[in-house]
Structures are given as C-alpha cells and as structure tokens.
Amino acid sequence: MNEFIKQFLIESREQIEQATADLLALEETPDDKARLDGAFRAFHTLKGGAGIVDFTAMAEAVHAAEDALSDARSGARAITTVLIGDCLRCLDHLAKWLDATERAGDLPKDAEAEARAIVARFARSAGETSAALPGSRPGPEKWAEKLREQYATLAAKARTAIRYTPDADCFYQGLDPLARIAALPGLLAVNIEPASSWLPLDAVDPFTCNLVLFALTTGSRSEVIASMGEAVNQCDIDGSLDEKRKDGEVLAPEAREILAEQLLLLGEPRAHGAPGRVASAGIVAANVLRNAGLPAAANRIAGALETALAGSEPRYLKEAIETVLGKESLPEVVAPASPATDQQMTRQTLRIDAARIDAIVNLTGELTVAKNSIGHVAKLAQEGGHPLASVLKDRYATLDRLVSELQRSVVEMRVVPLRTVFERFPRMLRELSADLGKPARLVVEGGETEADKAVVEMLFEPLLHVIRNALDHGVESGSTRAARHKPAIATIHMRAGRQGEHVLVEVSDDGGGVDVARIRQVALDRNLVDAAILAAMSDDQAIDMIFEPGFSTAKEITGLSGRGVGMDAVRTAVRRLAGQVRVESRAGEGTTVRLTLPYSVMMTRVMVVDAGEQTFGIPLDAVVETLRIDVESIAPIGGAHAIVLRNRTIPLVTLAGALGLPREERPTAEATIVVTKINGHHGALRVDRIGERMEVMLKPLDGLLGGMRGLAGSTLLGDGSVLLILDLAEVFQ
Amino acid sequence: MTVRLAQDGTIELEGACPIEDAEALQRYLIADPQAGVDWRSCAAAHAALVQILLAAKSVPRGPPASDFLRTHIEPLLKSRGAA
C-alpha cells in the first residue's frame, strides 16, 4: 500500500473519531456552535483527504454530509436526531470502507452504490425538521403532510403514507421498486421524485436507482409492512392518521414499532430463558404505553404479563399487545443491522509523539558511547595489570542504566491514551440505550490516562460487556427509577486513572445494584456451588460468582443486548492481560465494576523461586511477604493444608505438587513460604528456595505450552535459560 | 424485444417491459430527443424505464395498457414532462 493511502487511513480514522464525538455532543446540546463547527471541519477534512487519494465515492458521501452540516451552521437546516443519525451512519460506512481499503488497497466495489444511497438519504432529509430531539412528541412527518396536501382529495381516505427510498443498487439485485408500490393494498396515489436531481439523459446510469417513491394507501400500517416485504427497511411509513382514527389516541410510530418488536420476541421459538424474555417484553410494552400517556393500556399489559408468567403461557401477553396494536398481527420486521461493533480489527499503525523518538535517539547516542568504553576496557584487559573488575563493574552499571532507559522508552512508544477506546462508547451507549428503551448518558473521565497499546486495544470488548450489563441489568426500568426518585436518564460513569504500575478502569452505574439474593439463587439453581459453601459466602464473594463461566443472569432476553454474554468473558479477557476485575455493589444505588490492568504488558517485575528442581518467576505484584515457618505449624485441613498467619488461616499450596513436579523428599524443619494476594484472596505458596527479583520482558506462551494451566508466560534469563512465569490465580484454583 | 423503434421513428413499448429495456430506451431517446414514445401496448414497466422517462421528461403517447400505469404513472409523467 502506498504511503499516501496509509497516511490517509490514519488521518481519516482520527477525523471519524472526532466527528463522532462532536455529533454525539451536538445531539445533547444542539446549540453548541463549537461542536457543530468541529463536526463540520472533520467532514470537510475527510472530504479533502478522499479527494487527494481519489476515492470519489467516499468524497461524494462525505460531501453530502458536509453540505447538510453546512446548512445546519447557516440555520437552513435544523439539527435533528435524523440529521445526526444520518451523519453517524455515513461515518459507519466510511469506517467500513477504510477497513476494506486497508485490507485490499482500494474502496470496496459496492462503495459507489452505498455512497449514492448516503447522498440520497441526505437529499431526502433536507428541509425536514421533523423527528425532533427528545422531549417533543413525534408528530406526523413533513413528507407525509406534503404528500397529503398534494393529493388532498384522496388523502381523506388514506390511512397510511409511505416513503420508499430503494438502495441505489436495487436494480442489480433484481428488484423493481415500482412493482412493490403497485402491489400495495388499497393504493390511492403514487408520486416519484428523483433522489438526487436528474442529470442530463446521457449521464443517467439506467441501472442505478435514483428514485424516491411515495404512496398513499387505504391499507393499514401492518398491511403495508407485510406488502413491502424486506424493502420495509428502506421505507418510512406514517400511519398516524390510521391510529388517530382507530383509537382516538395517538400512539407514535416509534412506540408501535417497539410493541411490534416485543411481539417478535414473544413469537420466537421457546428457547432457554423464555420466562425472562416474556417478562422483559411485558415490562417494555407496559413502559412504552405508560410513556405514551396510555396508563390504562399499560395496566392491561401488566395484568396480562402476570397471567402469562403464572401459567407459563406467553400467549396471553402476546394477545394483549396485539389488542393494543389494533388486533393486527404484525409480520416480521427485519431489524436494521446494528452499527459496527466489530471494529475489533487491531490496527498496526502507531502515532508517536516526536519527543519520545528524540529521547530514543539520545539514548542510542549514549549507548554508542557506552559500547566504545567497553572496547576500551577490553583493550585494558589485553594489556593487563589493571584492576579490571572494578572498571568492568562501573561500565556495567552505565550500560545497565542505559538499557533500562531504552527499554522504558520503547515501552512508552507503545503507549496510547485510553481515549482511543473510550471514544467508541458514547456512540455504543446511544444505540444500546435506544435498543433497550432505557435512556442513559455516559460520562467519561480520565481518557488521557495512558497504557500499553495492547492493553488499550484489549479493553474494548470487556468494557462493552460491562456497559451492556450495566444498562441491561443494572439500570432499572423507567417506572422503578421514578419510584426510587432517581433521574429518568441513567448515568454511567467510565473513569480511568493511573495507580503506580497499574491502570484502573471503573464503570459505575446509578442503577439498582447487584441483587445478591438473586445471584445466590441462580448459583444454586445452576449447581454452580454447594449449598453449604454458598451459605458461608459473604455477599462480596457471592457477587464474585457472576464472573464464573456459566453464570449469566437469567434475563438474557433483550435479543438486542448481546444474549448470553456473561461476565466470565470480562474476567477471561482481563486475566489474559494479567489484570484483575472486581465488582462493588450498593443496593439501590448502583454497581461499580473495577478493572485493574498493568500499565504495560511487556515489563513485569518477578521474584524467582525454586520448586521441584526447577526455577519459576512469580509476578511481584502478587507477593505480599516471604517467610520461613516451622513445618510443624502447617495444619492439614481435609485433603489440603493451611497455615495460620497473624490469626488468619491461609490455604497453603506446595508449588511443586501443584505443578506436578517431583517433590524434594528431604525432611526439613522449616518451610519457605511466599504469601500472595490474588483478587483479594490470600494464599501461601510453599517453595524450595527464594531467589532474586528482576524486571523481565514477559512473552505470552504460545504453541504447545500455550494451553498449560498455571503459566502466564516466559522470559529469557541472562544465561540464556528460559524462566517460566506463573499465573498464581490458576495455581491456587 | 419489448422496446423497439417503429418505422416512423416512434419508440414503442410493448407488453411487460423488463429492466433490460431501460438501456435501449435511453439509447433511442439520446439518439433522437424529439422521438415520441408510445406505450399504449405497455402492460407493465420496470422502475428503471419509468426512471428514464422521468429523466428525459418524456410524455409517452397513451393511455398505457395497465391500470396501474394509467392511474398512477401516466399523470406523473404528464405533470413532469416537457412543461
């Protein structure tokens, strides 16, 4: 790939991040001029870049967004969720194209068609000021009103208005948008507009669809949805006339859609977690109706939910929701693809602060001097008669200092701010919160905290699980929050900070806290733990069980929020980085998940120990103290052993035994013990000998050793031998 | 062929006109922008053809043979056409 394109990819991704942040902020405070200007500038820069590398399709798409934002700056266009959503979707496409370009060197083939669709979308939403920002009630849409004015006489009979913007490449897919419109039940009127204004005839591509089709029908909204089939994704359907006529009350199209989704959920084949699914569908439906100002209907749903749950018969709930929707069973609505959550592709480029490079250049200079001085020592040794040892020692000290500095500098080069991963979450939360129907905002602090690139990149997935969990299980439903006098919009805090050699990342919500009783119950139900052991567990220990594989709180219902994602995935990912994760819960006040991660995955301080005639390294972080104790004071407890240290019983593991190594059978009067603390639990490790402490470059194990329990990695020692570093959490399990 | 050039230079649409006809229709219209289009025997037209007619601001000689085209599309072409 040529240098130009490489640079373009790096810069474009930065601009996309910038634009996303600005757009999301703008959505919160639509009159923030600075954010609007920022987003505009980012799109402008993106367009310039696309022009330079000759990515015409991308330039076109970005140009449309830039124009829209430019109109917003001049006041010609209102800043609506639709506008911001369109801009964000445009950025999604860009990110996808950039990834494809990185793989293949050029834009994907379908980029042109997609770009045209983006342009059409902006053209379509131009001049509209509907779909207002949260707070105002969504009324009938502008285009629909216009359509009804246009066909005033027919409109009196119309129940539903449709606006259908087919994909630009739909002709290639063998689709005939006109046939779809012709097939609509009760068709009253049809209008066709160009998606972007007509080109001269000889410039028109006959196989690219540049049409927006409008229709008025006497069919109901659900009939229209059924008739449009999968094309419903490209349709805006306004059935507000229909609903007004039927109920005398307005149920916003969004609300109807949410209800329809609950029906779909209920219609799914009975899978595991079905009661949870039914409960969730019922609660969501009731909330929607309550928010729409229809408390009576909400109560009917709540009643039906109870009946349904009592008899394990989701049918009752389904029927109740159908009744609210006007006894129409709705066909399957294909959910629009959720935006790229799989931007997990690790990027190979790093942008490095020039000052850090300068530091390394200086160090190389000093290293050269040190090397020369060793040459000098060699010469002295040849001549003989000098106190060689002291000179050598002196030079070694210098070299040692320089090499450590070099090492640190190189590690620093791999350091990136956590912001790079945090920035993706406000967007994610926006989608999640919409999916789950729980309004929430994300407050990010400490994004400037730095950590090794590998740590930062690995953080995305665990944090995503944690945030999903917070919103899905932590944050209460609207009605519960109201009853608890909490603000309707939940707040999720994401904080990061440096603590010594560690980076702390915290995610806390202001939800209901972890339901410990429920966790105990689930653990029992799933046979994860013995009843007696469970009874003896403190609440903290019980909460810790959510990290166990197989423990996934039963409400894995929402379908939209990543089913079956347990917290064990979080712990696995964090452990892989030699980190730790803890949960703190305050009943009724919220939950905090705290990840402790190493600042750098490369450098680890270890203590060397001998066991079973082999040498191992123990991460020094985990070591509390070392001591020698009388063998007699080791007490057998069942099949295991323990020692008592300062009135505290600590389980003891003999390292050689735990690793399956031959044990030294020579009877000794004293035992050498390393006391460790992992995940808050103390443990004693009996070793044969304790050696030196050192700083090593930890290399993760791969190949044959990769799957071995109890080992975290390896490093090379000065004499060329390999030192295996232990994973104490696994040793003690 | 469902789209063809009659001897008098008129472009005739006949039967159910599939997407492939759009290109031919465009070609004929570019070659002779003044040529009339006759769709009296047209029973159905793919959106691609209607798109070409709209882009060319052409008002075909009608009425077409299908209710849908007659009721909904012909008036559109008339209102957008050469006016």
XYZ file of N, CA, C and O in Angstrom, chain A residues 41 91 104 112 128 215 273 300 319 421 537 562 615 728:
56
model
N -15.867 20.639 10.369
C -14.459 20.631 9.969
C -13.978 19.208 9.705
O -13.252 18.954 8.750
N -20.594 7.996 8.728
C -19.290 7.677 9.317
C -19.092 6.167 9.424
O -17.987 5.662 9.224
N -7.594 -4.364 1.187
C -7.488 -4.621 -0.244
C -6.796 -3.503 -1.017
O -6.516 -3.673 -2.195
N -19.583 2.668 -4.310
C -20.219 3.688 -5.129
C -21.735 3.706 -4.895
O -22.328 4.758 -4.681
N -36.324 18.931 6.052
C -37.252 18.388 7.033
C -36.847 18.824 8.426
O -35.695 18.871 8.766
N -46.307 6.944 -1.626
C -47.628 6.384 -1.892
C -48.564 6.662 -0.734
O -48.140 6.784 0.417
N -34.413 -19.429 28.648
C -34.555 -18.034 29.054
C -35.904 -17.473 28.667
O -36.119 -16.272 28.702
N -53.349 -2.992 31.466
C -53.853 -4.226 30.852
C -52.689 -5.147 30.505
O -52.731 -6.350 30.737
N -51.342 -11.691 23.017
C -52.665 -11.244 22.598
C -52.951 -9.830 23.096
O -53.520 -9.006 22.374
N -9.989 4.108 23.059
C -11.028 3.083 23.164
C -12.305 3.667 23.793
O -13.415 3.335 23.409
N -20.667 -18.018 52.234
C -20.065 -16.941 51.442
C -20.523 -15.569 51.896
O -21.707 -15.376 52.191
N -26.996 -8.419 23.179
C -25.971 -9.452 23.278
C -26.372 -10.551 24.210
O -26.077 -10.519 25.389
N 13.137 -23.646 38.200
C 13.048 -22.248 38.613
C 11.832 -21.607 37.948
O 11.567 -21.844 36.774
N -0.584 -17.146 39.166
C -0.927 -17.635 40.503
C -2.411 -17.919 40.667
O -2.798 -18.836 41.392
